[in-house]
Structure formats: structure tokens, C-alpha cells
Amino acid sequence: MRKILISQFNNEQVPMLSSHISNIRRINSDPAETQSRSATDNRISFTSENTETGQITSFFAVRKRRTSEESISLLNGKKTKAYGALDPTSISSSRLVPCCNFFDDKENALENVVQVVPDAVSNTSLGFFEMLPPELLYVMFDNIPVLQLKQLCLSSSTLNAKVCEYISMASTRRRFFTETGAAYYGDFESAKDPFYAWGMLLKACSIVMSFHSSHVFLAKFFIKNKKIDNWCGWGRCFMAFCKGWTHNECEMLFRAVMRFTGLNGILNRTMSRKVKSYSHLEIEIRARLRGFFLSCWEKNDESYGFWISLILRTQKTISQQGQLFMIIFGPLKLDDDNCEVIDWDLLSNTSIEDRRLCEEIIGPMSFSIHCMVSNENLMGYAWSDYHIFNLIEEITTAPHSWTLDNFAALLALRPKLIHIALHARIIHGHQEEAAHLFHAINSVLHQWGIFSSTAVTGVLLKTFRALSDIRRRLFLSSFLRTESELLSDALMNEPFDRDYFYMELAVGRAVSPLVTLMASNV
């Protein structure tokens, strides 16, 4: 009907319509008749209502109701005066608000849309937020998801400054506390992780800052929210903040985090004394270092090795590095107060034979050392075989020497370390010790149900190729002599342990292919 009226107004030719439509047009074309009918209808309606409701309607003025066509015409007239003639196709959809019948007439949807935001507002540095007073702007930020705030930060420098101001507000601290209070056990770099999302927001806010200023900005945020002691969560936040950075840039952030979190002071105090002097501080260091820098990268050898390298190099001597390594990865026990402390004596007093326990207790140490072995991507942050050998020796002897089986298990869990341990001993004339160590490795693998000839063939060939001919013969001679002596001792022990003797026989049979391989390369 509306289209018909518009067509008539524009003097367009109107097709023949039914008598019902003709009556409507006739009514609209005769104002006097329309007014008369309206008055009559109103009187009838009022009389009927007054009869039914009694005195209720006598308190209200009776308003004349216009016909629907008059209402539409009047409404269109008001819109024209307020907004002028609009071209619906030129209006951006981001500045449009649909009318109530928008979804009823999908074919002509743009004709039923009204522009409510002027073009001048949307072109400012704050965009639509220019319309809001400052206090409402921050309330609006409170209701925008964190990752969407990150996008706003990247849209303009003005919005970036506003979001930075918002982050420093007390209401934001309450929001951060609320959002990060729930436990999260998903993967790193997940949009569902609140710490990761806040880290990305902080990164976006600092994109216009200098490198030093970004560290200061992160430090202020941490200090204002330091009551949150979820160190693994903070670690995901820090790792999101430095995502995509170079190793040098990450190192500078590492040093900044060590300062503003107070870790430097705790670490210096603990490392200045002997082990066990500050048992509670050792646990605090362990929790923070693993949470801040390592918890996110347990599935990434390169990143894990990089952060371990940075952590250990905070200490100047190899003995201090070995001590710090054990603080971070050593086994735990409960003290008299039922609190966790580092168990410095377990691996020295007890041989762990069960493979599952070895992977649980010794596995993290073996994996961590493995990640620091020379890697092309780590470049200057990789450790040479020489430094790895010294670190292993320090770890397995301080404060007391590990049992040989535990030491062998450390190497067997990551066969790449076997070459480092054997080669350094052989070239320095300690082939007897190397032979005993190699036999212990084969025994551990046999106890775990692993064929040593399959597990260590590649490592043994690598070691042999790095030796001179005389060194190869010396090592093979020492190994054969060690095998013979251990088998003889097992046979002559009193009381005789039949199971131990059979185990030594089985180990000898398992390594026979390796002996043949070594003999063919001397």
C-alpha cells in the first residue's frame, strides 16, 4: 500500500486495483469525509468503552486516532525534516540501525534503515567512542572482551592511549583478578586462557612504546596485581607479551622480569649459602622460575632449551649452575612440617629401577639437559658438548654422587647424552670409567625391556667415529674386561644370587651385536 501511495505522489501510472483499494484511495482523497468518519468512530468507541468501564475512562482525555496511512505519511515527513533525503545504498552498514520491521521485509531491508551516527563521528581517532563521555568509555571497555580490546589498541594511537589508561584503573585490577581466578588447564596460546589474552592486550598496548618503556609498563601491571600468585599463569602472560620476539629481546625481558618480580634478590640470597640452608626459598625459586619461563614450553625443545640456558647463566660458576639446576628440577620430599623441600639425597642413596619412576623423577632433568645441547636455532644460547659434560658431572655429584644406575638412567632416557658422557671420558684417558658407565646403561635398558643394540647403536657409532684408532681399541678392551669381571663377580658372590647372575648373562647376550660392531670398526 505504501508503494502505491508513493507512486501516486510521483504521478506514476498506477495499475487497476480492487474495489477495496479504490475505497481506501477515495477515503484518503476526501479530507472532510475522513474527518467525519474518524469523529464518528471515536464517539462510538468512547461510548462503548465508557459503558463498559464506568468511571475509569472519565479521568483521561480522549485522543483522536489517525488512520494508519496518515501516521505513515506524517512519520515520513518528520524523518525528511530531521535527516534530509538519504540515499540508502550509500549508507555504511556499520552505522545503521534497523527499524522494527527490518526482518519482515528482507528484500527492501536498506529502505527500512535509519542512519543514527553522523559520518563526522566515525572518522575521528576514537571512532564511535567519540560520542561517549570518558567515564562511560571506561565502562564500555569493562564489557568488551580482552582480545577485542587488543584490536582496539591497534586501531589508533588515541584508542591505544585510552586503553592504557583503562589498564591502570582499579576497576581493571578487579576485572583481571576475577577473570584469572578460574583454573585453566588448556594449551598455551588459547583464546580461552585469560592470562594469555591479557598478555596479548599488554603487548598491543606497548606497541607504540620504546623497548624500555614496554618493560616498565609490564612491571607496573605486575606490581599492581602481585596479589595473584599464579606463577604459571603469569608465565603465559609474559610469554604472550614477548611472542614473536628475537632471542636478544627475550633475554632483555627475562632480566626485567627477574628484577621487578623480586626473583633476583631471592636467588642471590639462596645461592650464596650451601644447599638446604634456605629450603623454603629454594621451593619459591623453583615455583617461580618454572612458572614464569618453562611451563609454557614443555613440548617445544628449542624454546625450553633457550629459557633454561638464560636461567642457568644467571650464575657464574658451573657449581652454582648445577646447584640451581637441581633446585629447579630435583626430586621433592616432605619435611617435618609437611612442606615440600628439595630432596638432595634421594638419587645418591637409592637406585631407581622402575622405568615409570625414572621418567617421573629423573626424566625432567634428562629432558632439560637434552634441550640445551647444541641447536642451530639457539645459536649463541646453545651449550657446547664440553659445557654440557661439565654440567652433567656437577649435577650428578653435588652435594653427593649419584648411584651409577641413576646416572645411567639419566643418560639412557636421552641417548643423545650418552655420546657426550662417553666421548669426554675416553679422550681424557678414562676408558675404564667409560666402560663401566656403558655397561650400566645397557643394564638399565635391559631392565626396562629395551634392546640396547637398537637403542644405542647410532650413539656408539658416533662416538667411535670421533675417536682415534688407539682410543677405539682401548675402549673396546676396557669394555670386554668389564663385562668379564662383572660376570665373574656375579658367579662367585657369596651368597650366590642366581637372578643377578642370569641378568648379567642376559645383558652380555644383548650387547653382543654392539661388541661385534665395535670390533668391526677398530
JSON list of C-alpha atoms in Angstrom, two decimals, residues 250-415:
[
{"chain": "A", "resi": 250, "resn": "CYS", "atom": "CA", "xyz": [63.54, -12.10, 25.09]},
{"chain": "A", "resi": 251, "resn": "GLU", "atom": "CA", "xyz": [66.75, -12.03, 27.11]},
{"chain": "A", "resi": 252, "resn": "MET", "atom": "CA", "xyz": [66.20, -8.36, 27.96]},
{"chain": "A", "resi": 253, "resn": "LEU", "atom": "CA", "xyz": [62.64, -9.13, 29.03]},
{"chain": "A", "resi": 254, "resn": "PHE", "atom": "CA", "xyz": [63.94, -12.04, 31.13]},
{"chain": "A", "resi": 255, "resn": "ARG", "atom": "CA", "xyz": [66.27, -9.74, 33.03]},
{"chain": "A", "resi": 256, "resn": "ALA", "atom": "CA", "xyz": [63.47, -7.21, 33.53]},
{"chain": "A", "resi": 257, "resn": "VAL", "atom": "CA", "xyz": [61.11, -9.89, 34.88]},
{"chain": "A", "resi": 258, "resn": "MET", "atom": "CA", "xyz": [63.82, -11.15, 37.23]},
{"chain": "A", "resi": 259, "resn": "ARG", "atom": "CA", "xyz": [64.10, -7.62, 38.62]},
{"chain": "A", "resi": 260, "resn": "PHE", "atom": "CA", "xyz": [60.51, -6.50, 39.03]},
{"chain": "A", "resi": 261, "resn": "THR", "atom": "CA", "xyz": [59.26, -9.85, 40.36]},
{"chain": "A", "resi": 262, "resn": "GLY", "atom": "CA", "xyz": [61.92, -9.88, 43.09]},
{"chain": "A", "resi": 263, "resn": "LEU", "atom": "CA", "xyz": [63.49, -13.11, 41.86]},
{"chain": "A", "resi": 264, "resn": "ASN", "atom": "CA", "xyz": [66.99, -11.64, 41.67]},
{"chain": "A", "resi": 265, "resn": "GLY", "atom": "CA", "xyz": [67.05, -10.91, 45.39]},
{"chain": "A", "resi": 266, "resn": "ILE", "atom": "CA", "xyz": [65.68, -14.32, 46.38]},
{"chain": "A", "resi": 267, "resn": "LEU", "atom": "CA", "xyz": [68.10, -16.10, 44.05]},
{"chain": "A", "resi": 268, "resn": "ASN", "atom": "CA", "xyz": [71.18, -14.21, 45.25]},
{"chain": "A", "resi": 269, "resn": "ARG", "atom": "CA", "xyz": [70.34, -14.88, 48.87]},
{"chain": "A", "resi": 270, "resn": "THR", "atom": "CA", "xyz": [69.78, -18.60, 48.31]},
{"chain": "A", "resi": 271, "resn": "MET", "atom": "CA", "xyz": [72.79, -19.25, 46.09]},
{"chain": "A", "resi": 272, "resn": "SER", "atom": "CA", "xyz": [75.16, -17.51, 48.50]},
{"chain": "A", "resi": 273, "resn": "ARG", "atom": "CA", "xyz": [74.71, -20.35, 51.01]},
{"chain": "A", "resi": 274, "resn": "LYS", "atom": "CA", "xyz": [75.07, -24.11, 50.93]},
{"chain": "A", "resi": 275, "resn": "VAL", "atom": "CA", "xyz": [72.21, -26.31, 49.84]},
{"chain": "A", "resi": 276, "resn": "LYS", "atom": "CA", "xyz": [69.41, -26.84, 52.38]},
{"chain": "A", "resi": 277, "resn": "SER", "atom": "CA", "xyz": [70.25, -23.53, 54.11]},
{"chain": "A", "resi": 278, "resn": "TYR", "atom": "CA", "xyz": [67.06, -21.88, 52.80]},
{"chain": "A", "resi": 279, "resn": "SER", "atom": "CA", "xyz": [64.78, -24.77, 51.96]},
{"chain": "A", "resi": 280, "resn": "HIS", "atom": "CA", "xyz": [61.64, -22.61, 51.69]},
{"chain": "A", "resi": 281, "resn": "LEU", "atom": "CA", "xyz": [63.40, -20.13, 49.38]},
{"chain": "A", "resi": 282, "resn": "GLU", "atom": "CA", "xyz": [64.60, -22.99, 47.17]},
{"chain": "A", "resi": 283, "resn": "ILE", "atom": "CA", "xyz": [61.00, -24.06, 46.66]},
{"chain": "A", "resi": 284, "resn": "GLU", "atom": "CA", "xyz": [59.95, -20.46, 45.97]},
{"chain": "A", "resi": 285, "resn": "ILE", "atom": "CA", "xyz": [62.68, -20.10, 43.33]},
{"chain": "A", "resi": 286, "resn": "ARG", "atom": "CA", "xyz": [61.67, -23.41, 41.78]},
{"chain": "A", "resi": 287, "resn": "ALA", "atom": "CA", "xyz": [57.99, -22.46, 41.55]},
{"chain": "A", "resi": 288, "resn": "ARG", "atom": "CA", "xyz": [58.61, -19.02, 40.08]},
{"chain": "A", "resi": 289, "resn": "LEU", "atom": "CA", "xyz": [61.29, -19.94, 37.55]},
{"chain": "A", "resi": 290, "resn": "ARG", "atom": "CA", "xyz": [59.37, -22.93, 36.25]},
{"chain": "A", "resi": 291, "resn": "GLY", "atom": "CA", "xyz": [56.11, -20.97, 36.20]},
{"chain": "A", "resi": 292, "resn": "PHE", "atom": "CA", "xyz": [57.43, -17.79, 34.60]},
{"chain": "A", "resi": 293, "resn": "PHE", "atom": "CA", "xyz": [59.68, -19.24, 31.91]},
{"chain": "A", "resi": 294, "resn": "LEU", "atom": "CA", "xyz": [59.34, -23.02, 31.47]},
{"chain": "A", "resi": 295, "resn": "SER", "atom": "CA", "xyz": [55.75, -24.13, 32.00]},
{"chain": "A", "resi": 296, "resn": "CYS", "atom": "CA", "xyz": [54.65, -22.97, 28.53]},
{"chain": "A", "resi": 297, "resn": "TRP", "atom": "CA", "xyz": [57.38, -24.73, 26.56]},
{"chain": "A", "resi": 298, "resn": "GLU", "atom": "CA", "xyz": [57.44, -28.32, 27.79]},
{"chain": "A", "resi": 299, "resn": "LYS", "atom": "CA", "xyz": [56.52, -29.50, 24.28]},
{"chain": "A", "resi": 300, "resn": "ASN", "atom": "CA", "xyz": [58.97, -27.24, 22.47]},
{"chain": "A", "resi": 301, "resn": "ASP", "atom": "CA", "xyz": [62.61, -28.33, 22.75]},
{"chain": "A", "resi": 302, "resn": "GLU", "atom": "CA", "xyz": [64.09, -25.17, 21.28]},
{"chain": "A", "resi": 303, "resn": "SER", "atom": "CA", "xyz": [62.19, -22.66, 23.41]},
{"chain": "A", "resi": 304, "resn": "TYR", "atom": "CA", "xyz": [62.59, -24.81, 26.52]},
{"chain": "A", "resi": 305, "resn": "GLY", "atom": "CA", "xyz": [66.35, -25.02, 26.00]},
{"chain": "A", "resi": 306, "resn": "PHE", "atom": "CA", "xyz": [66.60, -21.28, 25.37]},
{"chain": "A", "resi": 307, "resn": "TRP", "atom": "CA", "xyz": [64.90, -20.30, 28.63]},
{"chain": "A", "resi": 308, "resn": "ILE", "atom": "CA", "xyz": [66.83, -22.89, 30.67]},
{"chain": "A", "resi": 309, "resn": "SER", "atom": "CA", "xyz": [70.03, -21.51, 29.19]},
{"chain": "A", "resi": 310, "resn": "LEU", "atom": "CA", "xyz": [69.09, -17.99, 30.29]},
{"chain": "A", "resi": 311, "resn": "ILE", "atom": "CA", "xyz": [68.18, -19.17, 33.78]},
{"chain": "A", "resi": 312, "resn": "LEU", "atom": "CA", "xyz": [71.38, -21.13, 34.39]},
{"chain": "A", "resi": 313, "resn": "ARG", "atom": "CA", "xyz": [73.57, -18.35, 33.03]},
{"chain": "A", "resi": 314, "resn": "THR", "atom": "CA", "xyz": [72.44, -16.09, 35.83]},
{"chain": "A", "resi": 315, "resn": "GLN", "atom": "CA", "xyz": [75.11, -18.00, 37.80]},
{"chain": "A", "resi": 316, "resn": "LYS", "atom": "CA", "xyz": [78.80, -17.51, 37.06]},
{"chain": "A", "resi": 317, "resn": "THR", "atom": "CA", "xyz": [80.33, -20.84, 38.07]},
{"chain": "A", "resi": 318, "resn": "ILE", "atom": "CA", "xyz": [79.49, -24.35, 36.91]},
{"chain": "A", "resi": 319, "resn": "SER", "atom": "CA", "xyz": [78.96, -25.48, 40.50]},
{"chain": "A", "resi": 320, "resn": "GLN", "atom": "CA", "xyz": [76.34, -22.78, 41.06]},
{"chain": "A", "resi": 321, "resn": "GLN", "atom": "CA", "xyz": [74.70, -23.67, 37.76]},
{"chain": "A", "resi": 322, "resn": "GLY", "atom": "CA", "xyz": [74.49, -27.32, 38.83]},
{"chain": "A", "resi": 323, "resn": "GLN", "atom": "CA", "xyz": [73.03, -26.31, 42.18]},
{"chain": "A", "resi": 324, "resn": "LEU", "atom": "CA", "xyz": [70.41, -24.09, 40.53]},
{"chain": "A", "resi": 325, "resn": "PHE", "atom": "CA", "xyz": [69.56, -26.88, 38.09]},
{"chain": "A", "resi": 326, "resn": "MET", "atom": "CA", "xyz": [68.84, -29.25, 40.97]},
{"chain": "A", "resi": 327, "resn": "ILE", "atom": "CA", "xyz": [66.74, -26.60, 42.70]},
{"chain": "A", "resi": 328, "resn": "ILE", "atom": "CA", "xyz": [64.58, -26.33, 39.59]},
{"chain": "A", "resi": 329, "resn": "PHE", "atom": "CA", "xyz": [64.36, -29.99, 38.57]},
{"chain": "A", "resi": 330, "resn": "GLY", "atom": "CA", "xyz": [65.49, -32.09, 41.54]},
{"chain": "A", "resi": 331, "resn": "PRO", "atom": "CA", "xyz": [63.18, -34.54, 43.35]},
{"chain": "A", "resi": 332, "resn": "LEU", "atom": "CA", "xyz": [60.99, -33.35, 46.22]},
{"chain": "A", "resi": 333, "resn": "LYS", "atom": "CA", "xyz": [60.10, -34.67, 49.65]},
{"chain": "A", "resi": 334, "resn": "LEU", "atom": "CA", "xyz": [58.06, -33.56, 52.65]},
{"chain": "A", "resi": 335, "resn": "ASP", "atom": "CA", "xyz": [59.84, -32.16, 55.68]},
{"chain": "A", "resi": 336, "resn": "ASP", "atom": "CA", "xyz": [58.80, -32.41, 59.33]},
{"chain": "A", "resi": 337, "resn": "ASP", "atom": "CA", "xyz": [56.28, -29.60, 58.83]},
{"chain": "A", "resi": 338, "resn": "ASN", "atom": "CA", "xyz": [54.71, -31.45, 55.90]},
{"chain": "A", "resi": 339, "resn": "CYS", "atom": "CA", "xyz": [56.06, -28.86, 53.45]},
{"chain": "A", "resi": 340, "resn": "GLU", "atom": "CA", "xyz": [57.78, -29.68, 50.17]},
{"chain": "A", "resi": 341, "resn": "VAL", "atom": "CA", "xyz": [61.57, -29.29, 50.04]},
{"chain": "A", "resi": 342, "resn": "ILE", "atom": "CA", "xyz": [64.29, -30.38, 47.62]},
{"chain": "A", "resi": 343, "resn": "ASP", "atom": "CA", "xyz": [65.44, -33.96, 48.28]},
{"chain": "A", "resi": 344, "resn": "TRP", "atom": "CA", "xyz": [69.19, -33.67, 47.78]},
{"chain": "A", "resi": 345, "resn": "ASP", "atom": "CA", "xyz": [69.95, -37.23, 48.95]},
{"chain": "A", "resi": 346, "resn": "LEU", "atom": "CA", "xyz": [67.44, -39.44, 47.13]},
{"chain": "A", "resi": 347, "resn": "LEU", "atom": "CA", "xyz": [69.46, -40.06, 43.96]},
{"chain": "A", "resi": 348, "resn": "SER", "atom": "CA", "xyz": [72.64, -40.58, 45.97]},
{"chain": "A", "resi": 349, "resn": "ASN", "atom": "CA", "xyz": [71.22, -43.19, 48.33]},
{"chain": "A", "resi": 350, "resn": "THR", "atom": "CA", "xyz": [68.62, -45.06, 46.29]},
{"chain": "A", "resi": 351, "resn": "SER", "atom": "CA", "xyz": [68.81, -46.63, 42.83]},
{"chain": "A", "resi": 352, "resn": "ILE", "atom": "CA", "xyz": [65.53, -46.17, 40.98]},
{"chain": "A", "resi": 353, "resn": "GLU", "atom": "CA", "xyz": [64.92, -49.29, 38.91]},
{"chain": "A", "resi": 354, "resn": "ASP", "atom": "CA", "xyz": [61.31, -48.83, 37.82]},
{"chain": "A", "resi": 355, "resn": "ARG", "atom": "CA", "xyz": [61.12, -47.13, 34.45]},
{"chain": "A", "resi": 356, "resn": "ARG", "atom": "CA", "xyz": [57.99, -45.15, 35.30]},
{"chain": "A", "resi": 357, "resn": "LEU", "atom": "CA", "xyz": [59.61, -43.71, 38.42]},
{"chain": "A", "resi": 358, "resn": "CYS", "atom": "CA", "xyz": [62.75, -42.91, 36.46]},
{"chain": "A", "resi": 359, "resn": "GLU", "atom": "CA", "xyz": [60.74, -40.98, 33.90]},
{"chain": "A", "resi": 360, "resn": "GLU", "atom": "CA", "xyz": [58.90, -39.15, 36.65]},
{"chain": "A", "resi": 361, "resn": "ILE", "atom": "CA", "xyz": [61.89, -38.27, 38.85]},
{"chain": "A", "resi": 362, "resn": "ILE", "atom": "CA", "xyz": [64.91, -38.22, 36.52]},
{"chain": "A", "resi": 363, "resn": "GLY", "atom": "CA", "xyz": [63.07, -37.60, 33.25]},
{"chain": "A", "resi": 364, "resn": "PRO", "atom": "CA", "xyz": [62.64, -33.80, 33.65]},
{"chain": "A", "resi": 365, "resn": "MET", "atom": "CA", "xyz": [66.36, -33.40, 34.31]},
{"chain": "A", "resi": 366, "resn": "SER", "atom": "CA", "xyz": [67.32, -35.54, 31.33]},
{"chain": "A", "resi": 367, "resn": "PHE", "atom": "CA", "xyz": [64.94, -33.67, 29.03]},
{"chain": "A", "resi": 368, "resn": "SER", "atom": "CA", "xyz": [66.15, -30.27, 30.21]},
{"chain": "A", "resi": 369, "resn": "ILE", "atom": "CA", "xyz": [69.80, -31.11, 29.55]},
{"chain": "A", "resi": 370, "resn": "HIS", "atom": "CA", "xyz": [68.87, -32.57, 26.18]},
{"chain": "A", "resi": 371, "resn": "CYS", "atom": "CA", "xyz": [67.16, -29.30, 25.18]},
{"chain": "A", "resi": 372, "resn": "MET", "atom": "CA", "xyz": [70.35, -27.34, 25.84]},
{"chain": "A", "resi": 373, "resn": "VAL", "atom": "CA", "xyz": [72.52, -29.49, 23.57]},
{"chain": "A", "resi": 374, "resn": "SER", "atom": "CA", "xyz": [73.83, -27.61, 20.54]},
{"chain": "A", "resi": 375, "resn": "ASN", "atom": "CA", "xyz": [70.97, -26.45, 18.35]},
{"chain": "A", "resi": 376, "resn": "GLU", "atom": "CA", "xyz": [71.42, -24.33, 15.24]},
{"chain": "A", "resi": 377, "resn": "ASN", "atom": "CA", "xyz": [68.38, -22.21, 16.04]},
{"chain": "A", "resi": 378, "resn": "LEU", "atom": "CA", "xyz": [69.66, -21.37, 19.53]},
{"chain": "A", "resi": 379, "resn": "MET", "atom": "CA", "xyz": [72.93, -20.03, 18.11]},
{"chain": "A", "resi": 380, "resn": "GLY", "atom": "CA", "xyz": [74.81, -18.26, 20.91]},
{"chain": "A", "resi": 381, "resn": "TYR", "atom": "CA", "xyz": [72.42, -19.58, 23.55]},
{"chain": "A", "resi": 382, "resn": "ALA", "atom": "CA", "xyz": [73.23, -23.25, 22.87]},
{"chain": "A", "resi": 383, "resn": "TRP", "atom": "CA", "xyz": [75.61, -25.14, 25.13]},
{"chain": "A", "resi": 384, "resn": "SER", "atom": "CA", "xyz": [78.60, -26.98, 23.71]},
{"chain": "A", "resi": 385, "resn": "ASP", "atom": "CA", "xyz": [79.26, -30.64, 24.47]},
{"chain": "A", "resi": 386, "resn": "TYR", "atom": "CA", "xyz": [82.10, -29.59, 26.73]},
{"chain": "A", "resi": 387, "resn": "HIS", "atom": "CA", "xyz": [79.85, -27.38, 28.88]},
{"chain": "A", "resi": 388, "resn": "ILE", "atom": "CA", "xyz": [77.07, -29.98, 28.90]},
{"chain": "A", "resi": 389, "resn": "PHE", "atom": "CA", "xyz": [79.55, -32.61, 30.14]},
{"chain": "A", "resi": 390, "resn": "ASN", "atom": "CA", "xyz": [80.70, -30.37, 32.98]},
{"chain": "A", "resi": 391, "resn": "LEU", "atom": "CA", "xyz": [77.11, -29.53, 33.90]},
{"chain": "A", "resi": 392, "resn": "ILE", "atom": "CA", "xyz": [76.14, -33.21, 34.00]},
{"chain": "A", "resi": 393, "resn": "GLU", "atom": "CA", "xyz": [79.12, -34.01, 36.20]},
{"chain": "A", "resi": 394, "resn": "GLU", "atom": "CA", "xyz": [78.22, -31.20, 38.58]},
{"chain": "A", "resi": 395, "resn": "ILE", "atom": "CA", "xyz": [74.56, -32.21, 38.74]},
{"chain": "A", "resi": 396, "resn": "THR", "atom": "CA", "xyz": [75.31, -35.87, 39.44]},
{"chain": "A", "resi": 397, "resn": "THR", "atom": "CA", "xyz": [77.98, -35.25, 42.09]},
{"chain": "A", "resi": 398, "resn": "ALA", "atom": "CA", "xyz": [76.75, -32.29, 44.14]},
{"chain": "A", "resi": 399, "resn": "PRO", "atom": "CA", "xyz": [76.24, -32.36, 47.01]},
{"chain": "A", "resi": 400, "resn": "HIS", "atom": "CA", "xyz": [76.78, -36.15, 46.82]},
{"chain": "A", "resi": 401, "resn": "SER", "atom": "CA", "xyz": [77.50, -38.51, 43.92]},
{"chain": "A", "resi": 402, "resn": "TRP", "atom": "CA", "xyz": [74.53, -40.31, 42.41]},
{"chain": "A", "resi": 403, "resn": "THR", "atom": "CA", "xyz": [74.43, -44.08, 42.22]},
{"chain": "A", "resi": 404, "resn": "LEU", "atom": "CA", "xyz": [75.75, -45.45, 38.93]},
{"chain": "A", "resi": 405, "resn": "ASP", "atom": "CA", "xyz": [72.34, -46.82, 37.94]},
{"chain": "A", "resi": 406, "resn": "ASN", "atom": "CA", "xyz": [70.67, -43.42, 38.41]},
{"chain": "A", "resi": 407, "resn": "PHE", "atom": "CA", "xyz": [73.41, -41.75, 36.40]},
{"chain": "A", "resi": 408, "resn": "ALA", "atom": "CA", "xyz": [72.99, -44.36, 33.66]},
{"chain": "A", "resi": 409, "resn": "ALA", "atom": "CA", "xyz": [69.21, -43.80, 33.69]},
{"chain": "A", "resi": 410, "resn": "LEU", "atom": "CA", "xyz": [69.74, -40.06, 33.20]},
{"chain": "A", "resi": 411, "resn": "LEU", "atom": "CA", "xyz": [71.70, -40.81, 30.01]},
{"chain": "A", "resi": 412, "resn": "ALA", "atom": "CA", "xyz": [69.52, -43.70, 28.82]},
{"chain": "A", "resi": 413, "resn": "LEU", "atom": "CA", "xyz": [66.38, -41.54, 28.86]},
{"chain": "A", "resi": 414, "resn": "ARG", "atom": "CA", "xyz": [68.01, -39.26, 26.27]},
{"chain": "A", "resi": 415, "resn": "PRO", "atom": "CA", "xyz": [70.54, -41.33, 24.27]}
]
